[in-house]
Coordinates of C-alpha atoms and ligand atoms in Angstrom, one line a residue:
M241 CA 26.1 11.2 10.1
K242 CA 28.0 10.3 6.7
N243 CA 26.8 10.3 3.7
L244 CA 26.9 6.8 2.4
T245 CA 25.5 5.5 -1.3
A246 CA 22.5 3.1 -0.5
D247 CA 26.4 0.7 -2.5
E248 CA 27.4 1.5 0.5
L249 CA 24.9 0.9 3.4
R250 CA 24.4 -2.2 1.6
D251 CA 27.3 -3.2 1.6
K252 CA 28.1 -1.7 5.3
Y253 CA 25.6 -3.6 6.9
L254 CA 26.1 -7.0 5.2
K255 CA 29.7 -6.8 6.6
F256 CA 28.1 -6.0 9.7
F257 CA 26.2 -8.8 10.3
E258 CA 28.7 -11.0 8.5
S259 CA 31.5 -9.8 11.2
K260 CA 28.0 -10.7 13.7
G261 CA 28.3 -14.7 12.0
H262 CA 25.9 -13.7 9.6
T263 CA 25.7 -15.2 7.4
I264 CA 25.1 -13.8 3.2
I265 CA 21.6 -14.4 1.2
P266 CA 20.3 -13.8 -1.5
G267 CA 17.3 -12.0 -1.3
A268 CA 13.7 -13.4 -3.0
S269 CA 12.0 -12.1 -6.3
V270 CA 9.1 -9.1 -5.2
I271 CA 7.1 -12.1 -7.0
P272 CA 5.3 -14.4 -3.9
E273 CA 5.4 -17.8 -4.8
N274 CA 2.2 -20.3 -4.2
D275 CA 1.2 -17.6 -1.8
P276 CA -2.5 -16.3 -2.1
T277 CA -3.2 -13.7 0.9
V278 CA 0.0 -11.5 -0.7
L279 CA 0.5 -10.5 -4.4
F280 CA 3.9 -9.5 -4.0
T281 CA 6.5 -9.7 -1.7
T282 CA 6.3 -6.9 1.0
A283 CA 8.9 -7.1 3.8
G284 CA 12.4 -9.4 4.0
M285 CA 10.4 -11.2 6.4
H286 CA 7.8 -12.6 4.2
P287 CA 9.9 -15.2 1.7
L288 CA 11.2 -16.6 5.0
V289 CA 8.2 -17.5 6.0
P290 CA 9.4 -21.4 7.1
Y291 CA 12.1 -21.2 8.3
L292 CA 11.0 -18.7 11.0
M293 CA 8.1 -20.7 11.9
G294 CA 11.4 -24.0 12.3
A295 CA 9.4 -26.2 9.9
M296 CA 13.0 -26.6 8.3
E297 CA 16.9 -25.1 8.6
H298 CA 17.5 -23.2 6.9
P299 CA 21.1 -24.0 4.9
A300 CA 22.5 -22.0 5.3
G301 CA 22.0 -21.4 9.0
T302 CA 20.3 -19.5 11.9
R303 CA 21.8 -16.7 11.5
L304 CA 21.6 -14.3 7.8
T305 CA 21.9 -11.0 7.0
D306 CA 19.9 -9.9 3.2
V307 CA 18.7 -6.8 0.9
Q308 CA 15.0 -7.6 0.3
K309 CA 13.1 -5.9 -2.4
C310 CA 10.2 -5.2 -1.1
V311 CA 6.7 -4.0 -3.4
R312 CA 2.9 -2.3 -0.5
T313 CA 1.2 -0.5 -2.9
G314 CA -1.8 0.4 0.4
D315 CA -0.7 3.7 -0.2
I316 CA -0.1 4.3 -3.4
D317 CA -2.6 7.7 -2.7
E318 CA 0.3 8.5 0.2
V319 CA 2.5 7.8 -3.5
G320 CA 4.8 11.6 -4.2
D321 CA 4.9 12.6 -0.1
A322 CA 8.3 12.9 1.9
A323 CA 9.0 8.7 2.4
H324 CA 6.4 6.8 1.0
L325 CA 7.3 4.7 -1.6
T326 CA 5.8 1.7 -3.2
F327 CA 9.1 0.1 -3.9
F328 CA 11.5 -0.1 -2.0
E329 CA 14.4 -2.2 -0.3
M330 CA 14.6 -3.7 3.2
L331 CA 18.0 -4.6 5.3
G332 CA 17.7 -7.6 6.8
N333 CA 19.2 -9.6 10.2
W334 CA 17.3 -12.7 11.4
S335 CA 18.5 -15.4 13.9
L336 CA 15.6 -18.6 13.2
N337 CA 16.0 -19.4 17.4
D338 CA 19.5 -18.1 17.8
Y339 CA 19.7 -15.1 19.4
F340 CA 16.6 -12.9 20.8
K341 CA 17.0 -9.2 21.9
K342 CA 19.0 -8.8 24.1
E343 CA 21.7 -8.7 20.5
A344 CA 19.7 -7.9 17.9
I345 CA 19.1 -4.3 19.7
S346 CA 22.8 -4.3 21.3
W347 CA 23.2 -4.6 17.2
S348 CA 21.2 -1.9 16.4
Y349 CA 22.6 0.6 18.0
E350 CA 26.1 -0.2 17.2
F351 CA 25.5 -0.5 13.7
L352 CA 23.7 2.5 13.3
T353 CA 25.8 5.3 16.0
E354 CA 29.1 3.9 15.2
H355 CA 29.2 2.6 11.6
L356 CA 26.4 5.4 10.4
G357 CA 27.3 8.1 12.6
F358 CA 24.1 8.9 14.6
K359 CA 24.2 10.8 17.6
P360 CA 22.8 8.3 20.3
E361 CA 20.4 11.3 20.8
Q362 CA 19.2 11.2 18.2
L363 CA 17.6 8.5 18.5
N364 CA 14.4 7.4 20.0
V365 CA 12.9 4.4 19.7
T366 CA 9.2 2.2 21.2
V367 CA 8.4 -0.8 22.0
F368 CA 5.1 -2.6 22.8
R369 CA 2.9 -2.3 26.0
G370 CA 1.4 -5.0 26.3
E371 CA -2.3 -5.7 26.7
G372 CA -4.7 -8.0 28.7
K373 CA -3.9 -9.3 32.3
E374 CA -2.3 -11.3 33.5
G375 CA -3.6 -15.0 33.8
E376 CA -6.4 -14.4 31.8
D377 CA -7.1 -15.4 28.1
G378 CA -5.3 -13.5 25.4
Y379 CA -2.6 -11.4 27.3
I380 CA 1.0 -10.4 26.1
P381 CA 3.1 -9.1 28.5
A382 CA 4.0 -5.8 27.9
D383 CA 8.7 -5.5 26.0
E384 CA 9.9 -4.6 29.2
E385 CA 12.9 -6.5 28.2
A386 CA 13.4 -4.6 25.2
V387 CA 12.7 -1.5 27.3
E388 CA 15.9 -2.5 29.6
I389 CA 17.8 -2.9 26.7
W390 CA 17.5 -0.1 25.1
K391 CA 18.6 2.1 28.9
S392 CA 22.0 -0.3 29.0
L393 CA 22.5 1.8 25.9
G394 CA 22.1 4.5 27.2
I395 CA 19.0 5.3 25.5
P396 CA 16.7 7.6 28.7
E397 CA 13.3 6.1 29.4
E398 CA 12.3 9.9 27.9
R399 CA 13.3 8.7 24.5
I400 CA 11.5 4.9 24.8
F401 CA 8.3 5.2 24.6
R402 CA 5.4 2.4 25.2
L403 CA 2.3 1.8 21.8
P404 CA 0.0 0.0 22.0
R405 CA -0.6 -3.7 19.4
E406 CA -1.4 -1.0 16.3
D407 CA 2.5 0.7 15.9
N408 CA 4.4 -2.0 18.0
W409 CA 3.6 -5.6 16.4
W410 CA 5.0 -7.2 13.4
G411 CA 3.4 -9.3 11.2
P412 CA 2.3 -11.8 10.1
A413 CA 2.8 -11.9 6.4
G414 CA -0.4 -14.1 5.4
T415 CA -3.5 -14.0 8.0
T416 CA -1.9 -16.6 9.6
G417 CA 2.1 -16.7 11.0
P418 CA 4.7 -15.9 13.1
C419 CA 4.8 -12.8 14.2
G420 CA 5.1 -11.1 17.2
P421 CA 6.5 -7.0 19.3
D422 CA 9.4 -5.5 18.0
T423 CA 11.0 -2.3 19.5
E424 CA 11.2 0.6 15.9
M425 CA 13.7 3.1 16.0
F426 CA 13.5 6.7 14.7
I427 CA 15.8 9.2 13.5
D428 CA 14.5 12.5 15.9
T429 CA 14.8 15.8 12.8
G430 CA 14.9 18.1 14.9
K431 CA 11.8 19.8 13.8
E432 CA 9.5 21.5 15.7
K433 CA 6.7 19.3 18.0
C434 CA 3.7 18.6 16.0
G435 CA 1.5 19.5 18.9
P436 CA 2.1 18.6 23.2
D437 CA 1.4 14.9 22.2
C438 CA 4.1 14.2 19.4
R439 CA 6.1 11.4 19.3
P440 CA 7.7 8.8 17.2
G441 CA 4.4 7.8 15.6
C442 CA 2.1 9.9 15.0
H443 CA 2.9 11.0 11.3
C444 CA 4.3 14.5 11.7
G445 CA 7.5 14.1 10.1
K446 CA 9.5 15.0 12.8
Y447 CA 10.7 11.5 13.6
I448 CA 11.3 9.1 10.6
E449 CA 11.2 5.2 11.1
I450 CA 14.3 4.1 9.9
W451 CA 14.2 0.2 11.4
N452 CA 12.5 -1.7 12.9
D453 CA 13.4 -4.7 15.4
V454 CA 10.8 -8.1 15.9
F455 CA 11.1 -10.5 18.2
M456 CA 9.1 -14.0 16.6
Q457 CA 8.4 -15.7 19.3
Y458 CA 3.4 -15.3 18.5
N459 CA 2.6 -17.3 15.8
K460 CA -1.1 -16.3 14.6
N461 CA -2.9 -19.7 14.1
E462 CA -6.8 -19.8 11.7
E463 CA -8.1 -18.6 15.2
G464 CA -6.7 -15.3 14.8
K465 CA -5.5 -16.0 18.2
F466 CA -1.6 -15.7 19.3
V467 CA -0.1 -18.3 20.5
P468 CA 4.2 -18.7 21.2
L469 CA 5.6 -20.3 18.2
G470 CA 8.5 -22.6 20.8
R471 CA 10.7 -20.5 18.9
H472 CA 12.6 -17.4 19.5
N473 CA 13.1 -15.1 16.1
V474 CA 15.1 -11.7 14.9
D475 CA 13.0 -10.2 12.3
T476 CA 14.5 -6.6 11.2
G477 CA 13.8 -4.6 8.1
M478 CA 16.1 -1.6 7.9
G479 CA 14.7 0.8 5.1
V480 CA 17.2 2.0 2.1
E481 CA 16.0 5.0 1.0
R482 CA 14.2 6.0 3.9
T483 CA 18.2 5.4 6.2
I484 CA 20.1 6.9 2.5
C485 CA 17.2 10.1 2.7
M486 CA 17.9 10.7 6.6
M487 CA 21.6 9.9 5.9
S488 CA 22.4 12.7 3.8
G489 CA 20.2 15.7 4.8
A490 CA 17.5 15.3 1.7
P491 CA 14.3 16.4 2.4
T492 CA 13.0 14.1 1.4
V493 CA 14.0 10.6 -0.8
Y494 CA 14.2 11.3 -3.5
D495 CA 16.4 14.0 -2.6
T496 CA 18.3 11.4 -2.6
E497 CA 21.3 10.0 -4.5
I498 CA 19.5 7.0 -5.5
F499 CA 16.9 9.0 -7.9
A500 CA 18.7 11.9 -8.8
P501 CA 19.0 10.5 -11.9
I502 CA 15.2 9.0 -12.5
M503 CA 14.7 12.5 -12.0
A504 CA 17.0 14.6 -13.2
K505 CA 16.2 12.0 -16.4
I506 CA 12.1 12.5 -16.4
E507 CA 13.1 16.5 -16.0
E508 CA 15.2 16.5 -19.6
L509 CA 12.1 14.3 -20.8
A510 CA 10.0 17.6 -19.6
G511 CA 12.0 20.4 -20.3
L512 CA 11.7 21.6 -16.2
G513 CA 14.9 22.2 -14.0
S514 CA 15.6 19.7 -10.6
S515 CA 13.2 21.5 -8.2
S516 CA 13.6 20.3 -4.3
V517 CA 10.4 20.5 -2.3
E518 CA 7.7 19.5 0.2
V519 CA 4.7 18.1 -0.8
G520 CA 1.1 17.0 0.6
S521 CA 0.9 16.9 4.5
G522 CA 1.8 14.6 7.6
S523 CA 0.3 11.2 6.7
E524 CA 0.8 7.5 7.5
K525 CA 3.8 6.1 8.2
G526 CA 6.3 8.8 6.5
A527 CA 5.3 11.8 6.3
P528 CA 7.0 15.7 4.7
L529 CA 10.2 15.9 5.8
N530 CA 10.4 19.5 5.5
A531 CA 7.4 22.1 4.1
S532 CA 9.1 24.6 1.5
D533 CA 7.8 25.5 -2.0
L534 CA 10.6 27.0 -5.2
P535 CA 9.2 28.3 -8.1
L536 CA 9.5 25.7 -11.1
N537 CA 9.3 26.3 -14.7
D538 CA 6.1 25.0 -16.0
A539 CA 5.6 26.6 -19.1
N540 CA 4.8 23.9 -21.1
S541 CA 2.8 22.0 -18.3
P542 CA -1.2 21.4 -17.9
L543 CA -0.8 21.7 -13.9
K544 CA -0.6 24.8 -12.2
D545 CA 0.8 24.4 -9.6
S546 CA 4.7 24.1 -8.9
N547 CA 4.3 21.1 -6.2
E548 CA 1.0 19.0 -8.5
I549 CA 4.5 18.9 -10.2
L550 CA 6.7 17.6 -8.6
R551 CA 4.5 15.4 -7.3
A552 CA 3.6 14.4 -10.4
K553 CA 7.7 13.5 -11.0
R554 CA 7.5 11.2 -8.4
I555 CA 5.0 9.2 -8.9
I556 CA 6.8 9.0 -12.5
A557 CA 9.1 8.0 -10.8
D558 CA 8.5 5.8 -7.8
H559 CA 6.2 4.2 -10.7
M560 CA 8.3 2.9 -12.4
R561 CA 10.7 1.9 -10.3
T562 CA 8.1 -0.4 -9.4
A563 CA 7.4 -1.2 -12.9
T564 CA 11.1 -1.7 -13.4
F565 CA 11.2 -4.3 -10.6
I566 CA 8.5 -6.7 -11.5
L567 CA 8.2 -6.9 -14.5
C568 CA 12.4 -8.2 -14.9
D569 CA 11.4 -9.7 -12.3
P570 CA 13.4 -13.7 -12.8
K571 CA 9.2 -15.3 -12.6
G572 CA 8.7 -13.0 -14.9
S573 CA 5.1 -14.1 -14.2
V574 CA 3.7 -10.9 -13.7
K575 CA 2.1 -8.9 -16.8
P576 CA 0.1 -5.5 -17.6
G577 CA -3.9 -7.2 -17.2
N578 CA -6.6 -6.1 -15.3
I579 CA -6.2 -9.0 -13.0
G580 CA -4.9 -9.4 -9.1
A581 CA 0.0 -8.1 -9.9
N582 CA -1.3 -8.1 -13.5
Y583 CA -3.6 -5.4 -12.1
V584 CA -0.9 -3.6 -9.9
L585 CA 1.3 -3.9 -12.5
R586 CA -1.0 -2.2 -15.1
R587 CA -2.4 1.1 -13.3
L588 CA 1.6 1.2 -12.0
I589 CA 2.7 1.4 -15.6
R590 CA -0.9 3.5 -16.4
R591 CA -1.1 5.8 -14.0
A592 CA 2.8 6.6 -14.7
V593 CA 2.1 8.1 -17.9
R594 CA -1.5 10.1 -17.3
Y595 CA 1.1 12.0 -15.3
A596 CA 3.9 12.0 -18.1
R597 CA 1.5 13.4 -20.1
M598 CA 0.3 15.9 -18.0
L599 CA 4.2 16.8 -18.2
G600 CA 3.9 17.2 -21.6
I601 CA 6.5 13.7 -21.2
G602 CA 6.6 12.5 -25.5
E603 CA 6.2 8.6 -25.6
G604 CA 8.5 6.3 -25.0
F605 CA 9.6 8.3 -21.6
T606 CA 8.9 4.0 -19.7
V607 CA 11.8 2.4 -21.3
K608 CA 13.5 5.4 -21.4
L609 CA 13.3 5.4 -17.2
A610 CA 13.3 1.4 -16.9
E611 CA 17.2 2.0 -18.8
V612 CA 18.3 4.4 -16.5
I613 CA 17.1 2.8 -12.9
C614 CA 18.5 -0.6 -14.6
D615 CA 22.6 1.2 -14.6
K616 CA 21.4 2.4 -12.0
Y617 CA 20.4 -1.2 -9.9
S618 CA 21.8 -3.7 -12.0
H619 CA 25.0 -4.3 -10.6
V620 CA 23.3 -5.1 -7.5
Y621 CA 20.2 -6.4 -9.5
P622 CA 21.7 -7.8 -12.6
E623 CA 17.9 -9.8 -13.6
L624 CA 16.8 -6.0 -14.6
K625 CA 20.2 -6.2 -17.2
A626 CA 18.6 -9.8 -17.8
N627 CA 15.2 -9.0 -18.5
L628 CA 15.1 -5.4 -19.5
E629 CA 14.4 -6.6 -23.1
Q630 CA 11.3 -8.2 -22.3
C631 CA 10.9 -4.9 -19.7
R632 CA 11.2 -2.7 -23.1
L633 CA 8.6 -4.7 -25.4
D634 CA 5.9 -5.3 -22.0
L635 CA 6.5 -1.3 -21.1
E636 CA 6.5 -0.2 -25.7
A637 CA 3.0 -2.5 -26.0
E638 CA 0.5 -0.9 -22.7
E639 CA 2.0 2.8 -23.1
K640 CA 1.0 2.7 -26.8
R641 CA -1.9 0.7 -25.6
F642 CA -3.0 3.0 -23.3
N643 CA -1.3 6.2 -25.1
A644 CA -4.0 5.7 -27.6
T645 CA -7.5 5.1 -25.4
L646 CA -5.2 8.9 -23.9
D647 CA -5.4 9.9 -27.4
K648 CA -8.8 9.3 -28.9
G649 CA -10.8 9.9 -25.6
E650 CA -8.6 13.4 -26.1
A651 CA -10.3 14.0 -28.5
M652 CA -13.4 13.3 -28.1
Y653 CA -13.0 15.6 -25.1
K654 CA -12.2 18.4 -27.6
K655 CA -16.0 18.3 -29.4
V656 CA -17.8 17.8 -25.8
A657 CA -15.9 21.0 -25.2
E658 CA -16.5 22.9 -27.7
Q659 CA -19.9 21.8 -27.9
L660 CA -20.3 22.4 -24.4
K661 CA -18.2 27.0 -25.2
L662 CA -20.7 27.0 -27.9
H663 CA -24.4 26.3 -26.1
G664 CA -22.9 28.8 -23.4
Q665 CA -22.8 26.1 -21.1
S666 CA -20.0 24.9 -18.6
Q667 CA -20.4 21.9 -16.2
I668 CA -19.9 18.5 -18.9
S669 CA -22.9 15.8 -17.6
G670 CA -22.3 13.0 -16.4
K671 CA -23.2 10.9 -19.1
T672 CA -21.2 12.3 -20.9
A673 CA -18.1 11.8 -19.0
F674 CA -19.6 8.4 -17.8
K675 CA -19.7 7.5 -22.0
L676 CA -15.7 9.1 -23.0
Y677 CA -14.8 6.5 -19.9
D678 CA -16.8 3.4 -21.3
T679 CA -16.7 4.2 -24.9
F680 CA -13.7 5.8 -25.2
G681 CA -11.5 4.0 -21.9
F682 CA -10.7 7.9 -20.4
P683 CA -9.9 8.0 -17.4
L684 CA -12.3 10.4 -15.3
E685 CA -9.6 12.0 -13.6
M686 CA -9.2 12.7 -16.3
T687 CA -12.2 14.5 -18.0
I688 CA -12.3 16.7 -15.0
E689 CA -9.1 17.8 -15.1
M690 CA -8.8 18.9 -18.9
A691 CA -11.9 20.1 -17.8
T692 CA -11.1 22.1 -14.9
K693 CA -7.4 23.7 -17.3
D694 CA -10.7 24.3 -19.9
G695 CA -12.8 26.3 -16.3
L696 CA -15.7 23.7 -17.4
T697 CA -16.8 20.9 -14.6
V698 CA -17.7 17.4 -14.7
D699 CA -21.2 16.4 -13.1
K700 CA -19.5 13.4 -10.7
E701 CA -21.7 12.5 -8.7
G702 CA -24.1 11.2 -12.4
F703 CA -20.9 9.3 -14.0
D704 CA -21.4 7.6 -10.3
E705 CA -24.8 6.1 -10.9
A706 CA -24.5 6.3 -14.8
N707 CA -21.0 3.8 -13.8
R708 CA -23.5 1.9 -11.6
K709 CA -26.2 1.6 -13.9
H710 CA -24.3 0.4 -16.7
Q711 CA -22.9 -2.1 -14.3
E712 CA -26.6 -3.3 -12.9
L713 CA -27.2 -3.6 -17.4
S714 CA -23.8 -5.1 -17.9
R715 CA -23.7 -8.5 -14.9
T716 CA -28.3 -8.0 -16.6
T717 CA -27.4 -8.7 -19.8
S718 CA -24.1 -11.3 -19.3
A719 CA -27.1 -13.8 -17.5
G720 CA -24.5 -14.6 -14.5
S721 CA -21.0 -14.8 -16.3
F722 CA -18.7 -11.5 -17.5
K723 CA -17.5 -11.0 -20.5
A724 CA -14.5 -9.9 -21.2
G725 CA -15.9 -7.1 -23.3
L726 CA -15.5 -5.2 -20.1
Q727 CA -13.9 -2.5 -18.7
D728 CA -10.9 -3.9 -16.6
N729 CA -11.7 -1.3 -14.2
S730 CA -15.9 -3.1 -13.7
E731 CA -14.2 -6.0 -13.1
V732 CA -12.8 -5.5 -10.0
V733 CA -14.6 -2.8 -8.8
T734 CA -17.7 -5.6 -9.0
R735 CA -15.9 -7.3 -7.0
M736 CA -15.3 -5.0 -4.3
H737 CA -18.9 -4.7 -4.4
T738 CA -19.3 -8.3 -3.1
A739 CA -16.7 -7.9 -0.9
T740 CA -18.0 -4.6 0.5
H741 CA -21.4 -7.1 1.5
L742 CA -19.2 -9.6 3.0
L743 CA -17.4 -7.1 5.4
H744 CA -20.7 -5.4 6.1
A745 CA -21.6 -8.8 7.1
A746 CA -18.0 -9.2 9.3
L747 CA -18.6 -6.4 10.9
H748 CA -21.9 -7.0 12.6
K749 CA -21.0 -10.5 12.6
V750 CA -17.3 -8.8 15.4
L751 CA -18.7 -5.4 16.6
G752 CA -22.2 -6.8 16.6
P753 CA -25.6 -4.7 14.7
T754 CA -24.5 -1.9 16.0
A755 CA -21.5 -1.7 13.3
N756 CA -24.0 0.2 10.6
Q757 CA -22.8 1.5 7.3
K758 CA -23.0 5.0 6.9
G759 CA -20.9 5.1 2.9
S760 CA -19.6 2.9 0.6
N761 CA -16.9 4.3 -1.6
I762 CA -15.1 1.7 -4.0
T763 CA -12.2 2.7 -7.0
A764 CA -10.4 -0.2 -9.1
E765 CA -7.9 -0.3 -6.4
R766 CA -9.9 -0.2 -3.1
L767 CA -13.2 -0.2 -1.2
R768 CA -14.1 1.9 2.2
F769 CA -16.5 1.4 4.1
D770 CA -18.1 3.4 6.9
F771 CA -20.0 2.3 9.8
T772 CA -20.9 4.0 12.9
W773 CA -18.5 2.3 15.6
P774 CA -16.9 4.5 19.0
E775 CA -12.8 2.9 19.2
P776 CA -11.0 1.8 16.6
M777 CA -11.3 -1.4 16.4
T778 CA -8.8 -3.4 18.2
A779 CA -6.3 -5.6 16.4
E780 CA -8.0 -8.9 16.5
Q781 CA -11.6 -7.5 16.0
K782 CA -9.6 -6.4 12.7
A783 CA -7.8 -10.1 12.8
E784 CA -11.3 -11.4 13.1
V785 CA -13.1 -9.2 10.1
E786 CA -10.0 -10.7 8.0
K787 CA -11.0 -13.6 8.2
L788 CA -14.3 -14.0 8.5
V789 CA -14.4 -12.5 5.2
N790 CA -11.3 -14.8 4.0
E791 CA -13.4 -18.3 5.2
W792 CA -15.9 -16.7 3.3
I793 CA -14.6 -16.2 0.3
Q794 CA -12.5 -19.3 0.5
Q795 CA -15.5 -21.4 1.3
G796 CA -16.9 -20.3 -1.8
I797 CA -20.8 -19.2 -1.5
D798 CA -22.9 -18.3 -4.8
V799 CA -24.4 -15.1 -4.7
S800 CA -28.1 -14.9 -6.1
K801 CA -30.4 -11.5 -6.7
K802 CA -34.4 -11.5 -6.3
M803 CA -36.2 -8.2 -6.8
T804 CA -38.7 -7.8 -4.3
T805 CA -39.7 -4.9 -2.4
V806 CA -37.8 -2.7 0.3
E807 CA -40.4 -4.5 3.7
E808 CA -40.4 -8.2 2.0
A809 CA -36.6 -7.2 2.2
K810 CA -36.4 -6.2 5.5
A811 CA -39.2 -8.5 6.8
E812 CA -36.6 -11.0 4.6
G813 CA -33.7 -9.3 7.6
A814 CA -31.7 -7.7 4.8
M815 CA -29.4 -5.0 5.6
A816 CA -29.9 -2.0 3.5
L817 CA -28.8 1.5 3.8
F818 CA -30.5 3.5 6.8
G819 CA -32.4 7.0 5.2
A820 CA -31.9 5.5 1.9
K821 CA -34.8 5.8 -0.9
Y822 CA -35.4 3.1 -2.6
G823 CA -38.1 2.4 -5.5
D824 CA -40.9 -0.3 -5.3
Q825 CA -38.2 -2.9 -6.6
V826 CA -35.0 -3.8 -5.4
S827 CA -32.4 -6.3 -5.9
L828 CA -31.8 -7.8 -2.5
Y829 CA -27.7 -9.9 -3.5
T830 CA -27.8 -13.0 -1.0
I831 CA -24.2 -14.6 -0.1
G832 CA -25.7 -17.4 1.8
D833 CA -26.6 -17.0 4.5
V834 CA -23.8 -14.6 4.9
S835 CA -25.8 -11.8 4.2
K836 CA -29.1 -10.1 2.6
E837 CA -28.7 -6.6 1.2
I838 CA -30.6 -4.9 -0.2
C839 CA -28.4 -3.2 -2.8
C840 CA -27.0 -2.0 -6.7
G841 CA -24.7 -3.3 -7.8
P842 CA -23.5 -5.2 -9.3
H843 CA -21.6 -9.5 -8.0
V844 CA -19.8 -11.7 -8.4
T845 CA -21.8 -15.4 -8.7
N846 CA -19.5 -17.1 -6.2
T847 CA -17.3 -15.4 -3.6
K848 CA -14.2 -17.7 -4.6
E849 CA -14.7 -14.4 -7.5
L850 CA -12.6 -12.2 -4.8
G851 CA -9.4 -14.0 -4.9
S852 CA -8.2 -12.6 -1.0
F853 CA -9.5 -9.8 1.0
K854 CA -7.7 -7.4 3.1
I855 CA -7.7 -4.5 5.6
V856 CA -5.0 -1.8 4.7
K857 CA -6.5 1.0 6.1
E858 CA -8.8 1.8 9.8
Q859 CA -9.0 5.1 10.9
S860 CA -11.5 7.8 12.1
S861 CA -14.0 8.9 9.9
S862 CA -15.9 11.6 11.5
A863 CA -17.1 11.2 15.0
G864 CA -18.9 7.8 15.9
V865 CA -18.1 6.9 12.5
R866 CA -15.0 5.0 11.6
R867 CA -13.8 3.9 8.5
I868 CA -12.0 0.9 6.6
K869 CA -9.9 0.5 3.5
A870 CA -9.6 -2.9 2.4
V871 CA -8.2 -4.9 -0.9
I872 CA -8.6 -7.8 -2.4
G873 CA -5.9 -10.0 -3.6
N874 CA -5.7 -11.7 -6.8
M875 CA -8.0 -14.3 -7.9
G876 CA -6.1 -17.8 -6.3
Ligands
LIG1196 N1 9.5 -7.7 9.1 C1 9.9 -5.8 9.5 C2 9.0 -5.1 8.4 O1 8.4 -4.7 7.3 C3 11.3 -6.0 10.5 O2 11.2 -6.8 8.8 O3 8.7 -3.8 9.2

């Protein structure tokens, strides 16, 4: 393998595809235009959808190649492991109804082996195994054509894996649009198999996906059906960070030359030595490449564990890179704020600030890191330099604002802790933790972190309870309309509450009445919903649920609330948590004829306020119980 820099890789890739008749086109903005279904550009295909659909001809022809800035925050909790990032660059080559599988796969193989120097035996590939029965509705054949092409290139049967739609299907970017089966290329890191079923896509970290060739032959229509597109497009995406990581043999993406100056700056600011260890355990799509542990100089840090320090550094590096690219985007339309994309940006910056404080990094670091990121990238993305001044101002303001909040909160926390100790107590009550959060904007996680350091515990359940009561109250006193003074979190959380009811109703419609709620948990980033169901949902079922929820959102249905008794509510057909204890009077929330649920609330007044809805994960929670994680978009 060659040890290329990201600059060399981009250059090599674009030149290679230019030599195959492609025109190099500029990548698009990370902020999508007029599209409420996504907050950010998540893949290279996204800006090209009209051309892939054949709605218009691309001025640069039918063979295109580019580098696309992508932002994906669905896996934000996984950031800090070996391969997850909220921002990444994607190299792409495109056939707009021009060449198809044979050329796409052969060129991928040629580029990987002859130009990047991967050994053919390191390569493992997955292909779509098909679904349904021939002649029946919904039948999509297996991609045996791709299998044959891989074999003709010398990839043996045992390194070709036929997987279901869950693994080997891409798209569409929004709820409808072009999509199709794909073939994904994985590098075998040479690690031990995690078990007898270890294979590409099992996420244990042995196989790392670096490239995906999508054959866009289908369109997902309004009814959620896959209909032939009447065109044969190719959309490929190669991740720059992961490829560089695999080529250099670095244990994680943060140990590549891409992140080197950013990590070095963080270490300098924190007064820490450099390090290279693995964090976390296996996770979807990207998994640890190495599992070792190195000691760090953490004398000044409230984080005791070296893994925690490492994770904090990575989160800061990742989040600040993403924030810098968003703030410097030529569109300039996303600023730290409380709704949609603005809120995502705020969370990224604030999360970085929190982790920086834990590492003892002082105020002003966001701008310093943005400068390093700008230095590293502006020759490729001149917008970074052009918009750095504005980015600086925005970062400074947000960091100051949040630090002031945290300072005040910390001071209050200290008083609380002193009082407790004075009285020989060791637990911070939920009410107090909530007061710190609600009155001083001090995040619960910070209270917990500081309490842990002081040998105290925090009543988290009590916090949730206080939070719920407060939201109920705010809801009532604001007479159905939100006041600007509410905590930024609570507005999002309220919208998530309503989204949860719609999701529950949609699951009943799609899976039937046995898909019953087992529990739910809402944060400002996502909603989580557990329900009884014996097997993984199919891709169609998920698509159908998403579609229904989005339709209800679009319909702008009013949400009403009344006080009643459990019996009366049940008599009206209301859903309730089986086995839950309710008081004499309960709130019954009704969303048109879509949903009726007993719930403490709070809820929005109209479903339109949710913007859009997307399932980001569907996984097993426990035996017979599935878990959905979903997000809502902007206000559209
Ligand atoms: N759209 C596909 C992906 O993002 C290939 O570019 O993986």
